[in-house]
mmCIF file of C-alpha atoms and ligand atoms in Angstrom:
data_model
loop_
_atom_site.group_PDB
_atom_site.id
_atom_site.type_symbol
_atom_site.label_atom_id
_atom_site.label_comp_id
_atom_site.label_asym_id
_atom_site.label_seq_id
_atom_site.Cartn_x
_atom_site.Cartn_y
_atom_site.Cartn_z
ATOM 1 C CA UNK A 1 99.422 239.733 128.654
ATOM 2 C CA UNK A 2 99.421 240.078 124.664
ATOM 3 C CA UNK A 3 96.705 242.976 124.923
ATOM 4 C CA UNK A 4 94.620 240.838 122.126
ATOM 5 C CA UNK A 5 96.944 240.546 120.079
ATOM 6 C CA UNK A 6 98.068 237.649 118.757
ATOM 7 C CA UNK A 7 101.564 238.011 119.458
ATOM 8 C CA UNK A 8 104.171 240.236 121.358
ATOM 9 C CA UNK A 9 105.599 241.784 118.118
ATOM 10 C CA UNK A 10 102.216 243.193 117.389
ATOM 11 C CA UNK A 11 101.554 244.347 120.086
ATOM 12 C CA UNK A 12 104.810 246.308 120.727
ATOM 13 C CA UNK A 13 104.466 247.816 117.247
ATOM 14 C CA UNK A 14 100.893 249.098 118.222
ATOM 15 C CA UNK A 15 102.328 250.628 121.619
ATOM 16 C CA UNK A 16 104.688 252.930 119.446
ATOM 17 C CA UNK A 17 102.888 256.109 119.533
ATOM 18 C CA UNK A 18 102.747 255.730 123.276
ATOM 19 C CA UNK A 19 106.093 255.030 123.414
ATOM 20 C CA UNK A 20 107.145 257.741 121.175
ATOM 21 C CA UNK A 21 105.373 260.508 123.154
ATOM 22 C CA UNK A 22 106.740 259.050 126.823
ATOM 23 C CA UNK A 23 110.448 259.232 125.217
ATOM 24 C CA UNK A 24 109.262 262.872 123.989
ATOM 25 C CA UNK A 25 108.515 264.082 127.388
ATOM 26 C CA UNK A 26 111.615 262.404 128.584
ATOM 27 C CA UNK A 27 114.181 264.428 126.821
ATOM 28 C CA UNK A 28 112.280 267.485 125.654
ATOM 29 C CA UNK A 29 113.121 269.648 128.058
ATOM 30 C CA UNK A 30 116.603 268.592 128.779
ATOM 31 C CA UNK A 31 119.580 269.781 128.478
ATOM 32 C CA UNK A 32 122.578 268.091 126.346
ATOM 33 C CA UNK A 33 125.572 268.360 127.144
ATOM 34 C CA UNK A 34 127.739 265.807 125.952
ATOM 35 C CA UNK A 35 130.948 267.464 126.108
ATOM 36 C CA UNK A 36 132.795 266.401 123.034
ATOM 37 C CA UNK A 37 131.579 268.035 119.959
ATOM 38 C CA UNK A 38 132.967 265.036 117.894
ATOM 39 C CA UNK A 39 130.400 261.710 118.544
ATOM 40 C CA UNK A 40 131.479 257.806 117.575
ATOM 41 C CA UNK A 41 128.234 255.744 118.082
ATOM 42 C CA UNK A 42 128.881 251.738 118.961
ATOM 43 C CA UNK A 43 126.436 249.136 118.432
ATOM 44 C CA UNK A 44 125.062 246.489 117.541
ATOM 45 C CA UNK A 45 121.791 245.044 115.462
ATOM 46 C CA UNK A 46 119.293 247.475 115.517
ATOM 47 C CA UNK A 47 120.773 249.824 117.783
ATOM 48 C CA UNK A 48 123.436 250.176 115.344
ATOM 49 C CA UNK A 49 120.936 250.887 112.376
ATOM 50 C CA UNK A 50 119.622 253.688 114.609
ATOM 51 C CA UNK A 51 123.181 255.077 114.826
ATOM 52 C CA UNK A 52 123.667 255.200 111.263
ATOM 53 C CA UNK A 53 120.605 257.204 111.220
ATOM 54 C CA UNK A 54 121.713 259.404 114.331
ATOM 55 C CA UNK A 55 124.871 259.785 111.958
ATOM 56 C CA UNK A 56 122.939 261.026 108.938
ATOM 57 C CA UNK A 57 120.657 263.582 111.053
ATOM 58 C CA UNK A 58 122.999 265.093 113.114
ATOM 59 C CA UNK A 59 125.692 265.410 110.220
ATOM 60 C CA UNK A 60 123.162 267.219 108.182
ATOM 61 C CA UNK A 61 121.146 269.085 110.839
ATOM 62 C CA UNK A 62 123.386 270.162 113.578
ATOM 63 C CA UNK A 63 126.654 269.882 111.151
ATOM 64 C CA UNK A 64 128.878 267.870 113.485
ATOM 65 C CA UNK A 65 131.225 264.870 112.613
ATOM 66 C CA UNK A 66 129.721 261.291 113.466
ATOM 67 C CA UNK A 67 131.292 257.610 112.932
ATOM 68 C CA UNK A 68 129.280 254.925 113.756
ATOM 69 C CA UNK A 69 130.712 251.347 114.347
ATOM 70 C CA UNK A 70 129.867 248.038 115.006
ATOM 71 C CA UNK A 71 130.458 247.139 118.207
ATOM 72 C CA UNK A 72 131.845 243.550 117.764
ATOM 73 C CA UNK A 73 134.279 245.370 115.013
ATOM 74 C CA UNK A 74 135.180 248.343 117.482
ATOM 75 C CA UNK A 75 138.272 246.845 118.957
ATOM 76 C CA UNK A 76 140.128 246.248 116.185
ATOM 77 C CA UNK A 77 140.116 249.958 115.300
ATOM 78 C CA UNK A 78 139.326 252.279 117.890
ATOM 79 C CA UNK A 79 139.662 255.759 116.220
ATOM 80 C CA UNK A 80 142.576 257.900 117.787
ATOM 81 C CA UNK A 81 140.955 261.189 118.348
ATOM 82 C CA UNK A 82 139.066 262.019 121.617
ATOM 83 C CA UNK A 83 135.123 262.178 121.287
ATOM 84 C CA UNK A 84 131.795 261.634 122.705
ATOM 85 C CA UNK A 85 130.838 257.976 122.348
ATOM 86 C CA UNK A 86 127.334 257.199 122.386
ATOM 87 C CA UNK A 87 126.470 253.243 122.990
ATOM 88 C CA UNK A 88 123.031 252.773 122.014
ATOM 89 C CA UNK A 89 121.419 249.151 123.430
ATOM 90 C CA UNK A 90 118.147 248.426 124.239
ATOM 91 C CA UNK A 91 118.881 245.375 127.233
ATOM 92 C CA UNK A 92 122.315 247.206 128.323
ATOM 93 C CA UNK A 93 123.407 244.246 128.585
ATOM 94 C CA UNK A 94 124.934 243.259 124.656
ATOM 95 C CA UNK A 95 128.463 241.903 125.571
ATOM 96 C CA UNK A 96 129.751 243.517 122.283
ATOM 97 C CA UNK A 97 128.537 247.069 123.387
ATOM 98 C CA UNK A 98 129.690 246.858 127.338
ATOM 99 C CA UNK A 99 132.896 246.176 125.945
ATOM 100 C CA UNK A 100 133.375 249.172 123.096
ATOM 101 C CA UNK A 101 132.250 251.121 125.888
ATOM 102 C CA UNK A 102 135.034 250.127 128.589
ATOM 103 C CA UNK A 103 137.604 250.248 125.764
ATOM 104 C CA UNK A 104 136.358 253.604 125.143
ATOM 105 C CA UNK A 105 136.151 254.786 128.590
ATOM 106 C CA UNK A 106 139.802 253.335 128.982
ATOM 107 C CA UNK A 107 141.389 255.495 126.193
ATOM 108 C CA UNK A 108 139.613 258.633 128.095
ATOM 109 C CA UNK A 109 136.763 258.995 126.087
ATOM 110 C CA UNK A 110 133.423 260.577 127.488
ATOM 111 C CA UNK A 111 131.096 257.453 126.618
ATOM 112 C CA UNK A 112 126.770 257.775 127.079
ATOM 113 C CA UNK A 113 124.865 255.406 126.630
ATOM 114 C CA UNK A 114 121.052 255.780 124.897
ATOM 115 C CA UNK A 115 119.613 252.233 127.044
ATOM 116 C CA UNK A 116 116.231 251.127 127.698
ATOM 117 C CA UNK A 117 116.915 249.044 130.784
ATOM 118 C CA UNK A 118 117.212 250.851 134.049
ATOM 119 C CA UNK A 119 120.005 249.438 136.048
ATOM 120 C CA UNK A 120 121.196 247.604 133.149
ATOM 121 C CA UNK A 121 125.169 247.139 133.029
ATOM 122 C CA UNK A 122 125.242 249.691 129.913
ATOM 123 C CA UNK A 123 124.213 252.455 132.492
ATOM 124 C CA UNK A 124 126.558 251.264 135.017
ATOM 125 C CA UNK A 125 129.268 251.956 132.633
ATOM 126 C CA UNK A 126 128.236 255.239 131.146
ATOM 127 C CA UNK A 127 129.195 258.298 132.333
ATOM 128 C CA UNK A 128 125.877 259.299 131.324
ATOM 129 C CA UNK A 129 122.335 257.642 130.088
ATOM 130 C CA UNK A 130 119.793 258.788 127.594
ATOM 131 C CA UNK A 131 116.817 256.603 129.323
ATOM 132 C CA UNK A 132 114.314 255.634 126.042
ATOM 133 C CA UNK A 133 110.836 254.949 127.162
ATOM 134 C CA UNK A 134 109.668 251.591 124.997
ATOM 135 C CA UNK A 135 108.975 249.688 128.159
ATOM 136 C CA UNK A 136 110.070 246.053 128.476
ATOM 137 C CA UNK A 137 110.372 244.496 124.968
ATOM 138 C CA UNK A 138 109.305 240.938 124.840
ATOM 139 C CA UNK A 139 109.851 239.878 121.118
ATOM 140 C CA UNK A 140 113.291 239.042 120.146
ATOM 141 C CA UNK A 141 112.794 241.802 117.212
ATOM 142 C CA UNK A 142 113.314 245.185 118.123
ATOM 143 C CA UNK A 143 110.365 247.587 117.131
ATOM 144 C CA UNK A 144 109.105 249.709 119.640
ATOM 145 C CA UNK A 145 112.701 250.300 121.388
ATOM 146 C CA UNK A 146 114.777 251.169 117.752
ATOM 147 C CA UNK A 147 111.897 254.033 117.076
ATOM 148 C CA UNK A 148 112.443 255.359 121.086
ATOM 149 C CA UNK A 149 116.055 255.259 120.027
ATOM 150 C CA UNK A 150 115.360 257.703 116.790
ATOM 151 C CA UNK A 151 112.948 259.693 118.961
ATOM 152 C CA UNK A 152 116.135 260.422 121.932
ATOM 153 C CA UNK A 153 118.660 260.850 118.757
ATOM 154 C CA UNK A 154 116.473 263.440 117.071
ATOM 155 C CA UNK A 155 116.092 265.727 120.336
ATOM 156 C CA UNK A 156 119.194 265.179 120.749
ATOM 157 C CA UNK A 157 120.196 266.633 117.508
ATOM 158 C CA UNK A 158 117.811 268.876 116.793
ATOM 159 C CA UNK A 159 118.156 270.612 120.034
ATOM 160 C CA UNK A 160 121.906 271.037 119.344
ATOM 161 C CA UNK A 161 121.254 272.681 116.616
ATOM 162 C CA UNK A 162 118.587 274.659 117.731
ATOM 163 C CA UNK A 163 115.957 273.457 115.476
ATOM 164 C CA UNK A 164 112.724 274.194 117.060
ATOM 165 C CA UNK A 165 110.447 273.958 113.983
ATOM 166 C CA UNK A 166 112.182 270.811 113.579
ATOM 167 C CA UNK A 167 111.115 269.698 117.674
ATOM 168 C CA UNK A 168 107.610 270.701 116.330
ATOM 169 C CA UNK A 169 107.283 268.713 113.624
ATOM 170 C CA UNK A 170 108.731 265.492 115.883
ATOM 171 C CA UNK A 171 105.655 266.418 118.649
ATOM 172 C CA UNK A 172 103.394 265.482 115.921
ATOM 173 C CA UNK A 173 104.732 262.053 114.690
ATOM 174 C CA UNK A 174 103.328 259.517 116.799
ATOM 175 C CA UNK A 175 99.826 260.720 115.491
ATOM 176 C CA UNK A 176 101.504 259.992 111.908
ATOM 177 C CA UNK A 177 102.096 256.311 113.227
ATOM 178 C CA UNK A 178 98.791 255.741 114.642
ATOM 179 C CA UNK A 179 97.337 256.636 110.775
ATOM 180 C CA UNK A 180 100.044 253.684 109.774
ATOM 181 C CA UNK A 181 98.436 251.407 112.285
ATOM 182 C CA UNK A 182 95.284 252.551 111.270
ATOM 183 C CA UNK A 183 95.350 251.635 107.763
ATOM 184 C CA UNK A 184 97.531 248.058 107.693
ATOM 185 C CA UNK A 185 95.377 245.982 105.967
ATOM 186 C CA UNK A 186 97.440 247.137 102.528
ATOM 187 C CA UNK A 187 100.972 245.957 104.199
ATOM 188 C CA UNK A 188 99.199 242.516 105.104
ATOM 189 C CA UNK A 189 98.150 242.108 101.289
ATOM 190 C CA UNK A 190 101.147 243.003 99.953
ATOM 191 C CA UNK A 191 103.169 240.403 102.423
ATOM 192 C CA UNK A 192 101.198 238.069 100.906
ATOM 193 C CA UNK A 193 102.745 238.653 97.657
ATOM 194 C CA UNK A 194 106.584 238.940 98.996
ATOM 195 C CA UNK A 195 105.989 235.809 101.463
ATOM 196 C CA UNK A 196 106.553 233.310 98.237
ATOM 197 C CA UNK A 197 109.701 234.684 97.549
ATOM 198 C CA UNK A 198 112.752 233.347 98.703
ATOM 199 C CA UNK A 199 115.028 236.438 98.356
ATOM 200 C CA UNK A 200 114.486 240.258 98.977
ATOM 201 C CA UNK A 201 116.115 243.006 98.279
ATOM 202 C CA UNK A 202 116.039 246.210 100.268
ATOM 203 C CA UNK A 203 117.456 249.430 98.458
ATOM 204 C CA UNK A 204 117.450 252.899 99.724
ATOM 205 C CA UNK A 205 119.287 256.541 99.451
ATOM 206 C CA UNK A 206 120.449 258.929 101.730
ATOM 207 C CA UNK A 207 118.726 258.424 105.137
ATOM 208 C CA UNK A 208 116.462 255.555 103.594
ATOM 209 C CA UNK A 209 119.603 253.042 103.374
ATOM 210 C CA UNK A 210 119.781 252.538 106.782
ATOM 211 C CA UNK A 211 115.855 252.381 106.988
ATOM 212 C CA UNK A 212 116.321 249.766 104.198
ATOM 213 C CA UNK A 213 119.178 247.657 106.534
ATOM 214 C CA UNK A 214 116.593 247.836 109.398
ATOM 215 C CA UNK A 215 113.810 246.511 106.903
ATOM 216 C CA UNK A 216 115.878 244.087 105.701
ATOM 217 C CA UNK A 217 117.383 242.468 108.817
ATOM 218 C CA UNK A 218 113.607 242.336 110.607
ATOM 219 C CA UNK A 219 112.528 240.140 107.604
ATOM 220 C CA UNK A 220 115.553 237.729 107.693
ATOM 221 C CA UNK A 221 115.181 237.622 111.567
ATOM 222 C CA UNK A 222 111.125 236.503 111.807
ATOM 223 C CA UNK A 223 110.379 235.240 108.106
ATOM 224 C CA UNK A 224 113.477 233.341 107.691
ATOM 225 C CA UNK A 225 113.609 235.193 104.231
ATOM 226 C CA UNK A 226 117.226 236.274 102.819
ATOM 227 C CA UNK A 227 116.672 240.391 102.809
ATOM 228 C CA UNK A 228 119.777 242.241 101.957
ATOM 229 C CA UNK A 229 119.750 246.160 101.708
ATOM 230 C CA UNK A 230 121.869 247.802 99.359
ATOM 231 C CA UNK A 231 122.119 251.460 98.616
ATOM 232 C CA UNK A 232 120.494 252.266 95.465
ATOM 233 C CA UNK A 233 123.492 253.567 93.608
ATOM 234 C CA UNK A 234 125.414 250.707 94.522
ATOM 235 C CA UNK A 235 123.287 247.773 92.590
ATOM 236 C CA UNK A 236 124.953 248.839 89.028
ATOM 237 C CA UNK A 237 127.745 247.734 90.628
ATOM 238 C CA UNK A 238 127.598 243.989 91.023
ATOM 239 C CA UNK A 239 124.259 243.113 92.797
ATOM 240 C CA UNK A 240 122.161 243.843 88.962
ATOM 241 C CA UNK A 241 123.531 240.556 88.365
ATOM 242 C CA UNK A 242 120.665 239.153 90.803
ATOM 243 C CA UNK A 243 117.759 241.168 89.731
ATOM 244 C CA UNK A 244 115.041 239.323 87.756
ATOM 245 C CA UNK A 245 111.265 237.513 88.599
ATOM 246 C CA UNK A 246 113.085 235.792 91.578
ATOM 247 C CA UNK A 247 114.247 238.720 93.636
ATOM 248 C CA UNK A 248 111.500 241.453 94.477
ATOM 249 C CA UNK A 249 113.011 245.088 95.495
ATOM 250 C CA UNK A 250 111.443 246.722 98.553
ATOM 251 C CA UNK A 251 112.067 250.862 97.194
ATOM 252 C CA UNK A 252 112.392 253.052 100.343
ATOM 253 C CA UNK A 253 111.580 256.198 98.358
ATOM 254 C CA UNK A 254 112.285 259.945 100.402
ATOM 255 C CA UNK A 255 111.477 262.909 98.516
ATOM 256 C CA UNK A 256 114.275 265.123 99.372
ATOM 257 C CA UNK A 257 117.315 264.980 97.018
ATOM 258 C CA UNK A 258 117.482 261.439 96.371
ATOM 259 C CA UNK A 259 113.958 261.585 95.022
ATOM 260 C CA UNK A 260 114.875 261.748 91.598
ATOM 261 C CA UNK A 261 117.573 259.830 91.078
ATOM 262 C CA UNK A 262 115.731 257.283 93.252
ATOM 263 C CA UNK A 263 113.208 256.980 90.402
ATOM 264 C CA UNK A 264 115.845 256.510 88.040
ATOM 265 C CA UNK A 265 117.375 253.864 90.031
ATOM 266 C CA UNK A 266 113.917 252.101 90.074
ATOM 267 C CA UNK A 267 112.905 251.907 86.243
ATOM 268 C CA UNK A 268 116.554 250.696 86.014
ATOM 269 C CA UNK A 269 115.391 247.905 88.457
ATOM 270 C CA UNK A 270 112.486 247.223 86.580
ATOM 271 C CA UNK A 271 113.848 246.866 83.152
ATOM 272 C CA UNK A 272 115.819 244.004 84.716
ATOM 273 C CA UNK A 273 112.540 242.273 85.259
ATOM 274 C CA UNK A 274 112.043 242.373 89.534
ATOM 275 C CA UNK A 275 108.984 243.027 91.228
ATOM 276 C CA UNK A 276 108.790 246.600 93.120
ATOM 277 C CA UNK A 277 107.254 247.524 96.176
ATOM 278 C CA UNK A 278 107.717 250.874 96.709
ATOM 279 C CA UNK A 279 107.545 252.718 99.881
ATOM 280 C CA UNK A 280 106.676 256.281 99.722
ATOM 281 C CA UNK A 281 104.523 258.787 101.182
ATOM 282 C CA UNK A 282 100.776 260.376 100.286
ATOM 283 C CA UNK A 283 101.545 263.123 98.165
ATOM 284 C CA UNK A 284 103.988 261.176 95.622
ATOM 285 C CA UNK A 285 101.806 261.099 92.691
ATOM 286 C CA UNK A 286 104.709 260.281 90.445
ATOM 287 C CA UNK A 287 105.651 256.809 92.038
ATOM 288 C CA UNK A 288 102.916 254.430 90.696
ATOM 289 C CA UNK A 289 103.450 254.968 87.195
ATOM 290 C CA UNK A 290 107.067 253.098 87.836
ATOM 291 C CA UNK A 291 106.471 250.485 90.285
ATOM 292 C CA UNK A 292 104.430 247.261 90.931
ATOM 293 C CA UNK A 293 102.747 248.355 94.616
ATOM 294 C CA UNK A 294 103.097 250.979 96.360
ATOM 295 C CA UNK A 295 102.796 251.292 100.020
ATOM 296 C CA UNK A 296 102.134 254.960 100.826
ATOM 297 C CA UNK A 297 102.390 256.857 104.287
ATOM 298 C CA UNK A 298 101.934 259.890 105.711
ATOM 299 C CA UNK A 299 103.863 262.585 104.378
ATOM 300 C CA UNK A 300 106.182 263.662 107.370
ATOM 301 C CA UNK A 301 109.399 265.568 106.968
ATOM 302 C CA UNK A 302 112.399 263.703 104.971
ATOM 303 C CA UNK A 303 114.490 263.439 107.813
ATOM 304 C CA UNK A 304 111.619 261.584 110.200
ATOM 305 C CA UNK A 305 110.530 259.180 107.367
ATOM 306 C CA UNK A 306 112.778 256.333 109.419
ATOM 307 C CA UNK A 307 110.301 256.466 111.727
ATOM 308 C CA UNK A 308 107.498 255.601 109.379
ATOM 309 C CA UNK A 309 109.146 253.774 106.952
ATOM 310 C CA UNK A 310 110.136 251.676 109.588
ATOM 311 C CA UNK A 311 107.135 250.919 111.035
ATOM 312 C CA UNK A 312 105.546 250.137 107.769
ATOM 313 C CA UNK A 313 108.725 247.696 107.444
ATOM 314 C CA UNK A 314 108.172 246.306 110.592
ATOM 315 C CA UNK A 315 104.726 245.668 109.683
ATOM 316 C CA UNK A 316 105.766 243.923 106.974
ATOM 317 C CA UNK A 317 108.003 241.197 108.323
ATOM 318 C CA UNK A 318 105.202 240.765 110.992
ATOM 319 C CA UNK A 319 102.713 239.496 108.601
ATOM 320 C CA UNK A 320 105.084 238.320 105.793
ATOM 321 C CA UNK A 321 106.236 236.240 108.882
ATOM 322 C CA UNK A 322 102.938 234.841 109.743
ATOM 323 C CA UNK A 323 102.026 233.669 106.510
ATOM 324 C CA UNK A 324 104.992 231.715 106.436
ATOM 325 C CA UNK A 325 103.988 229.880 110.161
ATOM 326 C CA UNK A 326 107.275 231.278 111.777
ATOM 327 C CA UNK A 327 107.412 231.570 115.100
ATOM 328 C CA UNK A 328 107.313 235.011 115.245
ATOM 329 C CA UNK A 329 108.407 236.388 118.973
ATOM 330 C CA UNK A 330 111.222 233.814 119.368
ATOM 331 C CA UNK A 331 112.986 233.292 115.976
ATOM 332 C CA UNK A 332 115.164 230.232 115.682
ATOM 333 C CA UNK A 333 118.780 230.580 116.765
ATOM 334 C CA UNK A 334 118.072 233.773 118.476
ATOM 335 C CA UNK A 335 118.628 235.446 121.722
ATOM 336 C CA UNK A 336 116.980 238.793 123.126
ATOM 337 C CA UNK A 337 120.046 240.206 124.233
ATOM 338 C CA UNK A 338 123.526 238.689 123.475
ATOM 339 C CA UNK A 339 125.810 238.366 126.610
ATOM 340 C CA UNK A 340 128.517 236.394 124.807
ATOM 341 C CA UNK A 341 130.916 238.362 122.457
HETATM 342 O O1 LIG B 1 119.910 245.162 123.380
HETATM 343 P P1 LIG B 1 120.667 245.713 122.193
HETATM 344 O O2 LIG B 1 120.013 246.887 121.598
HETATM 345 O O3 LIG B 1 122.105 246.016 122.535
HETATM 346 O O4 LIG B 1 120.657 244.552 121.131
HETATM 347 C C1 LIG B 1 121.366 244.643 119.934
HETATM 348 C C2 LIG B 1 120.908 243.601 118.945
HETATM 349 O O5 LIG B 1 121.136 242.311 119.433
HETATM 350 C C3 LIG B 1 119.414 243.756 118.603
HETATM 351 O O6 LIG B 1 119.124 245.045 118.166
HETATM 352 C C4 LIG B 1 118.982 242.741 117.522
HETATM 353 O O7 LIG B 1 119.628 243.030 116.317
HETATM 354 C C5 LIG B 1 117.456 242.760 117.379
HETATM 355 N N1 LIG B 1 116.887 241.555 117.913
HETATM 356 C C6 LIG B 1 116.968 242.839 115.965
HETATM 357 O O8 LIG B 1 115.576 242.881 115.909
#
């Protein structure tokens, strides 16, 4: 039931393009309307890495205001003013999530939910449900259902903003990820180098910081590696104090209008003495002459490089996880979905 492969994981991230263009055809033609023109995401994980990417995109693209919060934190704080709330969960069944979404439907909030299980308790909730097309999900790491999640948020905010070039460049991206797939062999040699290391660090600007969370928390979760992500700008301002040969920096470099100051931020890293792995894309000639490795991608447009960047991440873990012998499917300590709050 693995397909070949050798585990579920793999196998999921291989099914991506697939998946991509069945959550394509889903929504394409659709129609949003999601009444409030004001959205709070909730979740948790994963999903909620995808809704701090929803946040970036549709802030900058369709020019509407977006807060994204944790589910488990949502309670505590529920924001006063009335607004869409999008729950995004791949079971539908994350105890965390239900329950931001009841609160929210109890203060008279119009709550949707972006879900990958049909019938799941997430959709029973909703008022509405964004289905994403990943299929059932077998490894405890997310992969193939966080991209269908980017896929539904980008249609969804391209569309209300009326972005058709942008629609046309996301028809074209799952044949960008099959060229990733294509060409792993220079992720697997390069996990070989970070698998000795103890201690990563993830750094990223703009829309790659929340690439770099989702990088970071799929190596803790399979390799059993401590991965934090920090924002690039932010390391000057305590976390320097950890950079040297013990803590390698994974770069997620976007060239849009962090590129620059992005490559400042790196030869700052370097004169500290860490390791870089940079991830960037095809045409970024510039890169190499700063950085240890580079792991380079398709060139896509700025705003869809989660999608590969996180696939190349994903990658990573996978076979910085096998090296170590982890158990890669069903990490220690770990459920698939979390029904307790
Ligand atoms: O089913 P959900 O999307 O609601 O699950 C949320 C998180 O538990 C989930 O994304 C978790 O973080 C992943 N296993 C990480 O790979």
């Amino acid at each position: 039931e693995k397909g070949g492969y050798e585990h579920f994981m793999l196998k999921e991230i291989h099914e991506i393009p697939r998946v991509i263009d069945d959550t394509l055809s889903e929504h394409m033609d659709r129609e949003f309307d999601l009444g409030y023109d004001k959205f709070v995401f909730v979740a948790c994980g994963t999903s909620y890495h995808a809704g701090l990417i929803a946040k970036h995109v549709i802030e900058k693209v369709a020019k509407l205001p977006v807060r994204v919060e944790i589910a488990s934190e949502f309670n505590y704080h529920p924001p006063p003013e009335r607004a869409t709330y999008i729950a995004i969960t791949q079971s539908g069944e994350t105890a965390d999530t239900l329950e931001a979404m009841r609160l929210a439907k109890k203060l008279g909030n119009r709550v949707v939910t972006i879900a990958n299980v049909l019938g799941s308790t997430a959709t029973r909730i909703a008022d509405e449900t964004l289905f994403t097309r990943a299929g059932p999900e077998i490894s405890v790491a997310a992969t193939k259902s966080f991209i269908s999640q980017l896929i539904v948020i980008y249609v969804l905010a391209f569309k209300l903003s009326n972005r058709i070039d942008l629609l046309n460049e996301l028809e074209k991206i799952s044949g960008e990820v099959r060229k990733i797939l294509d060409n792993k062999e220079d992720i697997e040699d390069v996990a070989e180098i970070l698998s000795k290391y103890r201690n990563l660090m993830y750094v990223g600007r703009g829309i790659a910081y929340p690439t770099a969370m989702e990088g970071a928390l799929k190596m803790k979760e399979i390799s059993y590696i401590h991965a934090e992500a920090y924002p690039a700008g932010e390391l000057k301002h305590g976390p320097f104090a950890l950079l040297g040969k013990d803590m390698p920096v994974i770069a997620c470099v976007v060239r849009d209008e962090t590129y620059e100051i992005m490559l400042n931020n790196i030869k700052e890293i370097k004169a500290r003495g860490s390791f870089v792995l940079a991830i960037s894309d095809e045409n970024d000639e510039e890169i190499e002459k700063y950085v240890d490795h580079v792991v380079k991608l398709p060139a896509v447009n700025p705003l869809l490089t989660p999608i590969t960047q996180s696939v190349a991440l994903q990658l990573l873990a996978y076979y910085t996880a096998k090296l170590r012998g982890c158990e890669i499917d069903k990490p220690r300590n770990l459920a698939k979905s979390v029904t307790v709050e």
